[in-house]
mmCIF file of C-alpha atoms in Angstrom:
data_model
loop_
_atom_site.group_PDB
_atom_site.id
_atom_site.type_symbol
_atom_site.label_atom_id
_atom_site.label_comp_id
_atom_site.label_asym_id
_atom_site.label_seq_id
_atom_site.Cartn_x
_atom_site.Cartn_y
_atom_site.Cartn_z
ATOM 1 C CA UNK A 1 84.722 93.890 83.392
ATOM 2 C CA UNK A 2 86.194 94.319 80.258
ATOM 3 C CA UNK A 3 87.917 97.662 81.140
ATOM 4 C CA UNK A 4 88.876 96.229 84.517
ATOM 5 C CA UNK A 5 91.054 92.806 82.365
ATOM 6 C CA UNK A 6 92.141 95.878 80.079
ATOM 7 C CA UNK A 7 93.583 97.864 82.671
ATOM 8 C CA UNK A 8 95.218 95.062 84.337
ATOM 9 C CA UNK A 9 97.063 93.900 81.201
ATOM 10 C CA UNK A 10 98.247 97.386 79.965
ATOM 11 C CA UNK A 11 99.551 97.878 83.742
ATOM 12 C CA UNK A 12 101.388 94.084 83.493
ATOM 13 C CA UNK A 13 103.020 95.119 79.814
ATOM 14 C CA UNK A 14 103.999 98.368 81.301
ATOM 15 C CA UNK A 15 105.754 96.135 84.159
ATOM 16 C CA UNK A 16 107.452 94.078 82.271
ATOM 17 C CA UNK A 17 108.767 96.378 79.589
ATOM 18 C CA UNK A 18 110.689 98.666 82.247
ATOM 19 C CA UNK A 19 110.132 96.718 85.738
ATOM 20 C CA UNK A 20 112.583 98.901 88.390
ATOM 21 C CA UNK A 21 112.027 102.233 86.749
ATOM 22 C CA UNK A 22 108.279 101.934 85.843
ATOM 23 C CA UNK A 23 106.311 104.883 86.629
ATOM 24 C CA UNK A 24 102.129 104.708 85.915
ATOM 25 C CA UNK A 25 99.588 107.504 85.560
ATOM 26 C CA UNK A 26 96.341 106.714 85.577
ATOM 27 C CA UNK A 27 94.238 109.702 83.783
ATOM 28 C CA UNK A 28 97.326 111.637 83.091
ATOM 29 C CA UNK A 29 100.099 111.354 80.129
ATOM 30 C CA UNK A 30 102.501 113.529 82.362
ATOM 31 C CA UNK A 31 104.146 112.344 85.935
ATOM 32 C CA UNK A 32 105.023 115.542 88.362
ATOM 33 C CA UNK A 33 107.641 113.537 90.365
ATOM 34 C CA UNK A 34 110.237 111.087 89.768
ATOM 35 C CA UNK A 35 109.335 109.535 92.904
ATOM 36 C CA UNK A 36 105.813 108.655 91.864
ATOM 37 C CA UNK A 37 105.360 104.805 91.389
ATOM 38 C CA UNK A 38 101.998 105.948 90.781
ATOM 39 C CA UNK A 39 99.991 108.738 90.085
ATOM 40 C CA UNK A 40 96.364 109.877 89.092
ATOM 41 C CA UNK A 41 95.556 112.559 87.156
ATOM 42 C CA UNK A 42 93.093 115.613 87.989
ATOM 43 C CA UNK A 43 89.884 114.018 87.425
ATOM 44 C CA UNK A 44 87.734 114.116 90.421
ATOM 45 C CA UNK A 45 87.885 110.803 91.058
ATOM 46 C CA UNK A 46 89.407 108.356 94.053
ATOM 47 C CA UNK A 47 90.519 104.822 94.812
ATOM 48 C CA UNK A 48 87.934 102.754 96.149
ATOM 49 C CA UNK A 49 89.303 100.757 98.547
ATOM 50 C CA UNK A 50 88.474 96.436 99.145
ATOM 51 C CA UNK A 51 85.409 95.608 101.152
ATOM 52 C CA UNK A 52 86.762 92.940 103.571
ATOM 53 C CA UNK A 53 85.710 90.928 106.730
ATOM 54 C CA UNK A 54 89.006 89.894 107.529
ATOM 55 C CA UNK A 55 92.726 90.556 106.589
ATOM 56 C CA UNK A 56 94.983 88.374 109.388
ATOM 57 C CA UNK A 57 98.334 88.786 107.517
ATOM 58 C CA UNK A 58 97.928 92.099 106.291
ATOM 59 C CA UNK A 59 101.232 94.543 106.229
ATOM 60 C CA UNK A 60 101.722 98.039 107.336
ATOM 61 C CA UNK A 61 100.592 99.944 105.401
ATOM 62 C CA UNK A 62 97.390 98.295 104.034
ATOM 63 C CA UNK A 63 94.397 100.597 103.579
ATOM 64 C CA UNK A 64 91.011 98.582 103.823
ATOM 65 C CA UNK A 65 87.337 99.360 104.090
ATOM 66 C CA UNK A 66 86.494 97.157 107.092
ATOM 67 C CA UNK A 67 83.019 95.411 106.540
ATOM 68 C CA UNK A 68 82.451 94.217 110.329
ATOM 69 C CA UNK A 69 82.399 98.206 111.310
ATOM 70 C CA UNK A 70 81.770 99.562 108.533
ATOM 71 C CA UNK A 71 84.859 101.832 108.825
ATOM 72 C CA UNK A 72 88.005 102.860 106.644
ATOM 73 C CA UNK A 73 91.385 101.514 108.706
ATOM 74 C CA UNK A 74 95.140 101.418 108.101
ATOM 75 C CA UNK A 75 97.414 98.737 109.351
ATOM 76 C CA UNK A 76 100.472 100.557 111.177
ATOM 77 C CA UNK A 77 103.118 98.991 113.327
ATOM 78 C CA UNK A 78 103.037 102.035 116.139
ATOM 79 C CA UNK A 79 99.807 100.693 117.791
ATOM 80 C CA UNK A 80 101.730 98.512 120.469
ATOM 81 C CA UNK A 81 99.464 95.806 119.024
ATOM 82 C CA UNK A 82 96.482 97.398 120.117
ATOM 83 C CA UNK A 83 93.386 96.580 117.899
ATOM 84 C CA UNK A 84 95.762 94.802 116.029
ATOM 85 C CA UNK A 85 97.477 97.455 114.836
ATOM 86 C CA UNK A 86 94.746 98.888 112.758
ATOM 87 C CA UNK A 87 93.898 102.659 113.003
ATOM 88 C CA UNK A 88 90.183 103.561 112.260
ATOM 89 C CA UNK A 89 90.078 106.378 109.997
ATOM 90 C CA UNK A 90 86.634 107.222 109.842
ATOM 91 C CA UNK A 91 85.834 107.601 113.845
ATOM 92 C CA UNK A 92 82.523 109.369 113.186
ATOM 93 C CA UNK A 93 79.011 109.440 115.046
ATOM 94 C CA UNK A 94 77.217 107.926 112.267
ATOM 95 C CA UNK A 95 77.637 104.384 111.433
ATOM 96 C CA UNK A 96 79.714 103.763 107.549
ATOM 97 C CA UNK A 97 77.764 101.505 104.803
ATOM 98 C CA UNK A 98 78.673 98.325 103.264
ATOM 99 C CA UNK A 99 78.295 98.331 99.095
ATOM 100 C CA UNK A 100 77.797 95.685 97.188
ATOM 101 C CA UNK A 101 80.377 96.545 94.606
ATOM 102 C CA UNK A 102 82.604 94.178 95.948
ATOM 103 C CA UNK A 103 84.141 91.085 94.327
ATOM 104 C CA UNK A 104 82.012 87.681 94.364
ATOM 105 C CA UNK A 105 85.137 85.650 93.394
ATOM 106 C CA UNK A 106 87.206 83.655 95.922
ATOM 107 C CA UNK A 107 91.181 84.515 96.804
ATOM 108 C CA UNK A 108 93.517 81.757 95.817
ATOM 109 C CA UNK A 109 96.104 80.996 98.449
ATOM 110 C CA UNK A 110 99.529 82.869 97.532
ATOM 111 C CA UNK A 111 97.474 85.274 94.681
ATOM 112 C CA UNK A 112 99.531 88.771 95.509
ATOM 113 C CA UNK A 113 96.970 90.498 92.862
ATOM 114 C CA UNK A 114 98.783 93.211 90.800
ATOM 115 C CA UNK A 115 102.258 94.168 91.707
ATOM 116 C CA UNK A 116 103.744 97.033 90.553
ATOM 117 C CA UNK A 117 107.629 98.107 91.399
ATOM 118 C CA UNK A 118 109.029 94.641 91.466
ATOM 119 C CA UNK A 119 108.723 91.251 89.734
ATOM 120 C CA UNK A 120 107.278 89.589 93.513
ATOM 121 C CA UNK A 121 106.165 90.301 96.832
ATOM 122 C CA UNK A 122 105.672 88.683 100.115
ATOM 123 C CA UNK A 123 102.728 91.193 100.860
ATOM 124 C CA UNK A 124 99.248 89.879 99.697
ATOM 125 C CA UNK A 125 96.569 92.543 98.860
ATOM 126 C CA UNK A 126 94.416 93.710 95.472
ATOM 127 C CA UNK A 127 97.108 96.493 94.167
ATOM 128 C CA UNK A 128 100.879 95.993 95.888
ATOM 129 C CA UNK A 129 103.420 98.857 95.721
ATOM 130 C CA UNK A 130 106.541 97.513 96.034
ATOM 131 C CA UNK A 131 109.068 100.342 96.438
ATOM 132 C CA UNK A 132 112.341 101.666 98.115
ATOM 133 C CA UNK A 133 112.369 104.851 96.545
ATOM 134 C CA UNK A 134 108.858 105.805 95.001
ATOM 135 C CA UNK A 135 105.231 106.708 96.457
ATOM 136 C CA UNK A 136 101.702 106.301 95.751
ATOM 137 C CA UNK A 137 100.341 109.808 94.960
ATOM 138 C CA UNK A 138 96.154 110.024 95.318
ATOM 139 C CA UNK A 139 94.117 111.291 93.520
ATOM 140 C CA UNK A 140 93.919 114.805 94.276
ATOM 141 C CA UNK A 141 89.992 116.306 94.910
ATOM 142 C CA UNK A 142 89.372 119.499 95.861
ATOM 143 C CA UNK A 143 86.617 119.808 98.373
ATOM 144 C CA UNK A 144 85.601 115.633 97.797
ATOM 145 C CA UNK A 145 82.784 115.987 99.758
ATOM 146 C CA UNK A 146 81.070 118.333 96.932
ATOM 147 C CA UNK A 147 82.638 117.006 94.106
ATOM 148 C CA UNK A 148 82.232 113.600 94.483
ATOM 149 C CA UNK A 149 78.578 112.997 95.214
ATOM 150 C CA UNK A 150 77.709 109.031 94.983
ATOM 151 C CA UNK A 151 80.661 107.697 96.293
ATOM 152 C CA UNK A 152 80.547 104.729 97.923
ATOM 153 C CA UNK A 153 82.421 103.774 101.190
ATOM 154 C CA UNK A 154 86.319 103.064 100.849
ATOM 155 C CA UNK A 155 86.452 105.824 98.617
ATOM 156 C CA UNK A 156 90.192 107.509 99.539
ATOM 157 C CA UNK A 157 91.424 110.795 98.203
ATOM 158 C CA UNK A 158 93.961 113.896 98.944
ATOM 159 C CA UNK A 159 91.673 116.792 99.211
ATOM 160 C CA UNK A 160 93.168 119.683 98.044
ATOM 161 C CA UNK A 161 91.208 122.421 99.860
ATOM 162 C CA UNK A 162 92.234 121.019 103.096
ATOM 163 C CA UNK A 163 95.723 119.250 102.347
ATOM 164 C CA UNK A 164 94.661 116.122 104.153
ATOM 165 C CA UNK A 165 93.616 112.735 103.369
ATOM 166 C CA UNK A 166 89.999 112.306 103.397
ATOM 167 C CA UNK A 167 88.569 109.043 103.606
ATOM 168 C CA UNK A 168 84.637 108.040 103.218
ATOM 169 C CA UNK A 169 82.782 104.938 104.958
ATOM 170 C CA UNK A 170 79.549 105.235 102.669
ATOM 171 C CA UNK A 171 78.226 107.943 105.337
ATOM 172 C CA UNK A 172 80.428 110.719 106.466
ATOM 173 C CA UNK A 173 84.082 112.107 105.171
ATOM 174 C CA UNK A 174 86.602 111.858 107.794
ATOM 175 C CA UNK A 175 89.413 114.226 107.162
ATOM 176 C CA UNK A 176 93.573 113.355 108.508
ATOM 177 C CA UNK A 177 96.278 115.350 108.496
#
């Protein structure tokens, strides 16, 4: 916990002290892109998406680990409304997990979490990129599958032995292009 209130301060004192043009690596002391927002270094290692049971006003663009299906899903606008606009990314035979790594606290009403790229934002969610001009870059795995035995479900890299996304639901790695 004490790494977790660590990380979130250093990442708000980065914020303020250069708030447009902020750039963050996380495991890495050197950026590859000026269009990184930000960036993880080479450690095999992903982001472990939030364990929810709902998320009514999420935004496109929202990655979640979906308790009631135990599935990985993005919010897009494309979906004509179908399923709410959510995409399933981990469409696999074999039902996903739930963990129990997941936070016992209670939201507050209007909490945005940490946002990085701007001072506000109208999006809620854990970690908000708020950006025009700069990306999220993954953390890059090769083969995650192998190299990242234990992982629990949400966990979200860029596998670099396939050049695609992979996601896991606490069972199988699903793999997008």
């Amino acid at each position: 916990m004490k790494k977790l209130i660590y990380t979130v301060k250093f990442i708000l004192i980065m914020l303020a002290y250069d708030q447009l043009n902020a750039q963050i690596g996380i495991g890495t002391t050197v950026l590859t892109n000026s269009s990184v927002l930000l960036e993880f270094g080479a450690d095999s290692t992903g982001i472990i998406l939030p364990q929810v049971t709902s998320a009514t006003n999420a935004a496109a663009g929202t990655f979640l680990f979906d308790a009631a299906d135990k599935s990985v899903k993005m919010k897009e606008d494309k979906n004509n409304s179908l399923n709410g606009n959510w995409t399933n990314l981990t469409q696999n035979s074999i039902q996903g997990k739930l963990h129990s790594f997941s936070n016992a606290g209670v939201d507050q009403i209007g909490n945005n979490g940490v946002v990085m790229g701007s001072f506000t934002s109208s999006k809620s969610g854990a970690l908000v990129l708020e950006s025009t001009t700069r990306a999220l870059v993954l953390p890059k795995v090769n083969n995650p599958q192998n190299a990242l035995k234990g992982s629990i479900a949400g966990t979200m890299v860029y596998d670099t032995a396939s050049g695609m996304l992979a996601v896991f639901d606490g069972s199988t790695w699903s793999y997008w292009k």
